[in-house]
PDB file of C-alpha atoms in Angstrom:
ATOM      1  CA  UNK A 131       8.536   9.189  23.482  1.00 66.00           C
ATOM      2  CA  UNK A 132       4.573   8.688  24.018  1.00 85.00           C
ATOM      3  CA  UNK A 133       2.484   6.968  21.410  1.00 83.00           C
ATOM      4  CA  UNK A 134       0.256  10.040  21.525  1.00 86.00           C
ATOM      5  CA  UNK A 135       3.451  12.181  19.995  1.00 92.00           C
ATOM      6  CA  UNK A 136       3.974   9.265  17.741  1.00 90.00           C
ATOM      7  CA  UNK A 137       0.732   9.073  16.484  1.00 91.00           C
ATOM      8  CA  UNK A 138       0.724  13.189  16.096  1.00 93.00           C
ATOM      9  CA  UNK A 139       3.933  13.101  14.191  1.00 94.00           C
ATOM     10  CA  UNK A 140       2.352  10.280  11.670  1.00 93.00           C
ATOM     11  CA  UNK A 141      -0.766  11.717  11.060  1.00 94.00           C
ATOM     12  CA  UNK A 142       0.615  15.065  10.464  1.00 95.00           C
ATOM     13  CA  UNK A 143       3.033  13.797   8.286  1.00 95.00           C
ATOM     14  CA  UNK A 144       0.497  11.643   6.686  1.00 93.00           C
ATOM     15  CA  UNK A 145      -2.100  14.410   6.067  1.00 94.00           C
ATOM     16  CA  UNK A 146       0.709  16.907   4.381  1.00 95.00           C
ATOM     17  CA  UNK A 147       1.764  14.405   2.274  1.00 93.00           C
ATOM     18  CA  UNK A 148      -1.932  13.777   0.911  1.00 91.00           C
ATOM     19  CA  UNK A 149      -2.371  17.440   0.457  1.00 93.00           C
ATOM     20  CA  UNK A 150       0.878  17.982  -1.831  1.00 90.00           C
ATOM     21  CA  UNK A 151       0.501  17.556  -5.466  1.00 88.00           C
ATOM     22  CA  UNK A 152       2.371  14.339  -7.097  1.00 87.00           C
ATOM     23  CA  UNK A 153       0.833  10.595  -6.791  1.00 85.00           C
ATOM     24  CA  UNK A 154       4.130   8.892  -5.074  1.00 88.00           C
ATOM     25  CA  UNK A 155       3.432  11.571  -2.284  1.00 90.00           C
ATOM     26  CA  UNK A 156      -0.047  10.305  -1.298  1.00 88.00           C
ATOM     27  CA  UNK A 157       1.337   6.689  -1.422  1.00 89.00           C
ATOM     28  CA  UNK A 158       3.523   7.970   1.200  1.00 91.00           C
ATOM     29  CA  UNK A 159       0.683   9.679   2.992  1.00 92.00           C
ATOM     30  CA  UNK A 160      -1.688   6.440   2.995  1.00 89.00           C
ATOM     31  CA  UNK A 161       1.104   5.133   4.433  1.00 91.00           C
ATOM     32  CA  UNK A 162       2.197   6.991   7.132  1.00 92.00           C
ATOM     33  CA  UNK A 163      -1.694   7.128   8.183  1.00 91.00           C
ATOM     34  CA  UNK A 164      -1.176   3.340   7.859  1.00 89.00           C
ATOM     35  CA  UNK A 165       1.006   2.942  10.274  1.00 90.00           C
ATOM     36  CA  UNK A 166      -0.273   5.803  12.668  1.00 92.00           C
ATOM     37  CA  UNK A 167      -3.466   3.444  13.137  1.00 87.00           C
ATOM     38  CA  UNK A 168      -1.185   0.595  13.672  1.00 86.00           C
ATOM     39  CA  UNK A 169       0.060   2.775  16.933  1.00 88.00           C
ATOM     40  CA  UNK A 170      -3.005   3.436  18.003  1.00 86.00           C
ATOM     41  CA  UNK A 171      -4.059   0.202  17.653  1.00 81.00           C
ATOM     42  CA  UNK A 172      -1.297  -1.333  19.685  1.00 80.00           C
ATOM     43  CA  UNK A 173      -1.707   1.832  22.551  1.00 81.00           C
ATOM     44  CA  UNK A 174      -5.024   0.534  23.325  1.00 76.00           C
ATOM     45  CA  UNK A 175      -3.831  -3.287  24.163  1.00 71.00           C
ATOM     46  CA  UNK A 176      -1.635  -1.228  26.875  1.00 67.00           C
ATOM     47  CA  UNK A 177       1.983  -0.289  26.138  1.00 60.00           C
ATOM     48  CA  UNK A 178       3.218  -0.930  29.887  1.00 63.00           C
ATOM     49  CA  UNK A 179       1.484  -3.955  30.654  1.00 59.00           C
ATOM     50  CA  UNK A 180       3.839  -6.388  28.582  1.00 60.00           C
ATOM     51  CA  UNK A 181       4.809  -9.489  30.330  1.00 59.00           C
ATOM     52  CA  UNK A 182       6.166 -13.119  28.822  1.00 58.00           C
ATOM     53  CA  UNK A 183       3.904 -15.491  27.183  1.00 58.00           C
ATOM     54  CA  UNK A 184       4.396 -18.177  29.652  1.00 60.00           C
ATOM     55  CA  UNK A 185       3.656 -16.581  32.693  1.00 64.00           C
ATOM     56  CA  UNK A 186       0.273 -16.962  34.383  1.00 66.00           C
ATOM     57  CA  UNK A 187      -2.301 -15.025  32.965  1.00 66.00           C
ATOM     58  CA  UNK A 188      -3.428 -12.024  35.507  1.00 66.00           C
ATOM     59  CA  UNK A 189      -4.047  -8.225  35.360  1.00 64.00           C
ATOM     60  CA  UNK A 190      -0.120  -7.335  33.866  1.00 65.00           C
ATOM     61  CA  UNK A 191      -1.196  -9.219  30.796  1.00 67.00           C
ATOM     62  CA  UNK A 192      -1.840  -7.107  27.451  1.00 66.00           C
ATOM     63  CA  UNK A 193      -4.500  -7.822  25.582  1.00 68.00           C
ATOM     64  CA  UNK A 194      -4.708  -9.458  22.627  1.00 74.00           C
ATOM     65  CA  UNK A 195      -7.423  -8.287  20.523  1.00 79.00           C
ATOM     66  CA  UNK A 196      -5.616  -5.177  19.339  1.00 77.00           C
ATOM     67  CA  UNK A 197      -2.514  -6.733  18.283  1.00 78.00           C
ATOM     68  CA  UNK A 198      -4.365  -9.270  16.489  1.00 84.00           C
ATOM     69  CA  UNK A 199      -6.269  -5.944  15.083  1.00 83.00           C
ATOM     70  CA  UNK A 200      -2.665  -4.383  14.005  1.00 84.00           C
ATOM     71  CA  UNK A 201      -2.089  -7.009  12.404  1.00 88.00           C
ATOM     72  CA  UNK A 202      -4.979  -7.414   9.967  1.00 89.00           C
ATOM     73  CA  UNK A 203      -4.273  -3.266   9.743  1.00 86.00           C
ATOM     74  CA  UNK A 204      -0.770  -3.911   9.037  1.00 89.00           C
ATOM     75  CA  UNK A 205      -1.714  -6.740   5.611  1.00 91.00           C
ATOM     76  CA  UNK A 206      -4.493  -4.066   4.429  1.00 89.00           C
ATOM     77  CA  UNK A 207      -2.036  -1.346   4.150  1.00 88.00           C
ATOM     78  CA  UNK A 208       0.477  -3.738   2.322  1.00 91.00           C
ATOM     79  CA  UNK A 209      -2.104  -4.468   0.247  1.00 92.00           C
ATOM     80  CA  UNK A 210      -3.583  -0.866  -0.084  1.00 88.00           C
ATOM     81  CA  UNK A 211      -0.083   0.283  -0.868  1.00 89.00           C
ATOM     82  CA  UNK A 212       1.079  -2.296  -3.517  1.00 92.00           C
ATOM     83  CA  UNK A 213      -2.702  -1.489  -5.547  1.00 91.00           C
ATOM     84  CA  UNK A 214      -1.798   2.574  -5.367  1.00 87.00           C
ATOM     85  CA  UNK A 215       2.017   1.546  -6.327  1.00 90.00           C
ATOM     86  CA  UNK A 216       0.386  -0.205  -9.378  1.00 91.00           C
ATOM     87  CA  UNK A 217      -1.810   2.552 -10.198  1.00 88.00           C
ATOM     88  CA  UNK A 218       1.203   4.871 -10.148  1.00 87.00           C
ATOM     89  CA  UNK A 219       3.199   3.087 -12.467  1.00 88.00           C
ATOM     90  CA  UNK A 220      -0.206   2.789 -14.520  1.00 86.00           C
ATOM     91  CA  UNK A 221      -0.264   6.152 -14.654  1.00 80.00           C
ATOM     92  CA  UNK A 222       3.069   6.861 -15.236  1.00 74.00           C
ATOM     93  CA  UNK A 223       3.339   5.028 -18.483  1.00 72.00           C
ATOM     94  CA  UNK A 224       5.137   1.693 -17.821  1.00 59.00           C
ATOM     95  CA  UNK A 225       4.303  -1.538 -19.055  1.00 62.00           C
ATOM     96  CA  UNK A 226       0.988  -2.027 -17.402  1.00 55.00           C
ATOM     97  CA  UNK A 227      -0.235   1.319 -19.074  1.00 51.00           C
ATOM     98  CA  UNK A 228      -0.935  -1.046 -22.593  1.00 56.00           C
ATOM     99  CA  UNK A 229       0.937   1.965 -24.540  1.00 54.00           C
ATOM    100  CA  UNK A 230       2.578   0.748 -27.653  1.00 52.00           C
ATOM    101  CA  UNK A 231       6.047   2.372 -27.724  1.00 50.00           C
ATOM    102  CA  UNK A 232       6.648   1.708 -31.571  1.00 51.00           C
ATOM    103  CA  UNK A 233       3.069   2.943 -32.017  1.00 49.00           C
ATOM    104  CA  UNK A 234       4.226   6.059 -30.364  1.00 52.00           C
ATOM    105  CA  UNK A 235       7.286   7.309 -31.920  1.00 51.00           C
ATOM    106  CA  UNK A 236       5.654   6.343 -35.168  1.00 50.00           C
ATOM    107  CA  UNK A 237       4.842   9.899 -36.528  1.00 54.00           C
ATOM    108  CA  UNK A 238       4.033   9.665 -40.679  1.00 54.00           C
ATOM    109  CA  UNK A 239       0.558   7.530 -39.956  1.00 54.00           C
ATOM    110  CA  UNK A 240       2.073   4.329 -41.793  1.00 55.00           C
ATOM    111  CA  UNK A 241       1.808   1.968 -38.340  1.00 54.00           C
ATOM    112  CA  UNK A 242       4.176  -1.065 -37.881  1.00 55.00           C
ATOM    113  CA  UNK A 243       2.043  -3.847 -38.877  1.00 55.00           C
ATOM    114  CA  UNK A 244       0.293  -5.221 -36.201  1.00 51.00           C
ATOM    115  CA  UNK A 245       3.172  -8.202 -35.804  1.00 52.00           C
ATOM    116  CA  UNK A 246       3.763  -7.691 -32.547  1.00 49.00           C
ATOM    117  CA  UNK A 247      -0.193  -7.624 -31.529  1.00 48.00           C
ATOM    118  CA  UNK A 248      -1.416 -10.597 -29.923  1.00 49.00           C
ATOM    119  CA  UNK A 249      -4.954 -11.645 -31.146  1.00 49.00           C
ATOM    120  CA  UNK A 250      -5.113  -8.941 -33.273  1.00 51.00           C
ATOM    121  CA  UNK A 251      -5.301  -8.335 -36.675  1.00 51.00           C
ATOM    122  CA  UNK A 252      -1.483  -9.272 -37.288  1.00 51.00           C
ATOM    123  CA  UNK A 253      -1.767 -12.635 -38.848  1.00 51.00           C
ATOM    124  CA  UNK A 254      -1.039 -14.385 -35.626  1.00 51.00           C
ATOM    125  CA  UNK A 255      -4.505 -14.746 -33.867  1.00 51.00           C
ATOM    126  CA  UNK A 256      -6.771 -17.869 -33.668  1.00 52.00           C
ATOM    127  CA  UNK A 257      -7.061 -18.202 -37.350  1.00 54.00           C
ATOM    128  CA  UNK A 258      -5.090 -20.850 -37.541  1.00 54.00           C
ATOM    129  CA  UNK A 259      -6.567 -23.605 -34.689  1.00 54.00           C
ATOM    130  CA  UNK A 260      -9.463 -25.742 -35.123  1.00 57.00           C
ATOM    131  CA  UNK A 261     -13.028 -24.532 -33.577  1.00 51.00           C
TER     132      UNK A 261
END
């Protein structure tokens, strides 16, 4: 299989999943298109001129600016991945959305006292410490 059908199949792949609705679906996409550059980064080093590290350095050798590229490519995706992760479970209502669950489901207006609010107006803030 040829990185050129690799890259295809990764980029299509990619691309479709950025075009479908849902936010865990363009995660996937960024990261299929993640690792389609990471392909195409490594293809241009040369493929089928791999030879040992200890040999003598001549023409056979690949080079090593594109791997070193891939793999600064390969710690931004990581890193572009885990912020869209946390934006998804942001968005999806989980802890990091700040939502107060007892605030919530609390439907006759009367609240639930602020207790567990940090800072806030519940009694428990800095009242208490010397300025």
């Amino acid at each position: 299989m040829s990185a050129a059908f690799v890259v295809g199949a990764l980029v299509a792949a990619g691309v479709f999943l950025l075009l479908r609705p849902g936010l865990l679906r363009v995660v996937l996409g960024f990261v299929l298109l993640g690792h389609a550059v990471n392909v195409v980064l490594l293809a241009a080093g040369g493929l089928g001129r791999r030879t040992s590290a200890l040999e003598e350095v001549g023409p056979d050798t690949a080079d090593p600016l594109p791997q070193a590229f891939v793999l600064t490519a390969i710690v931004i995706t990581f890193g572009i991945t885990v912020h869209l992760l946390g934006l998804l479970r942001r968005d999806a209502g989980g802890p990091a959305s700040g939502a107060d669950s007892a605030g919530e489901a609390d439907t006759d207006g009367a609240g639930t006292g602020g207790g567990d609010d940090i800072g806030g107006a519940g009694g428990h803030g800095s009242a208490g410490r010397p300025g």
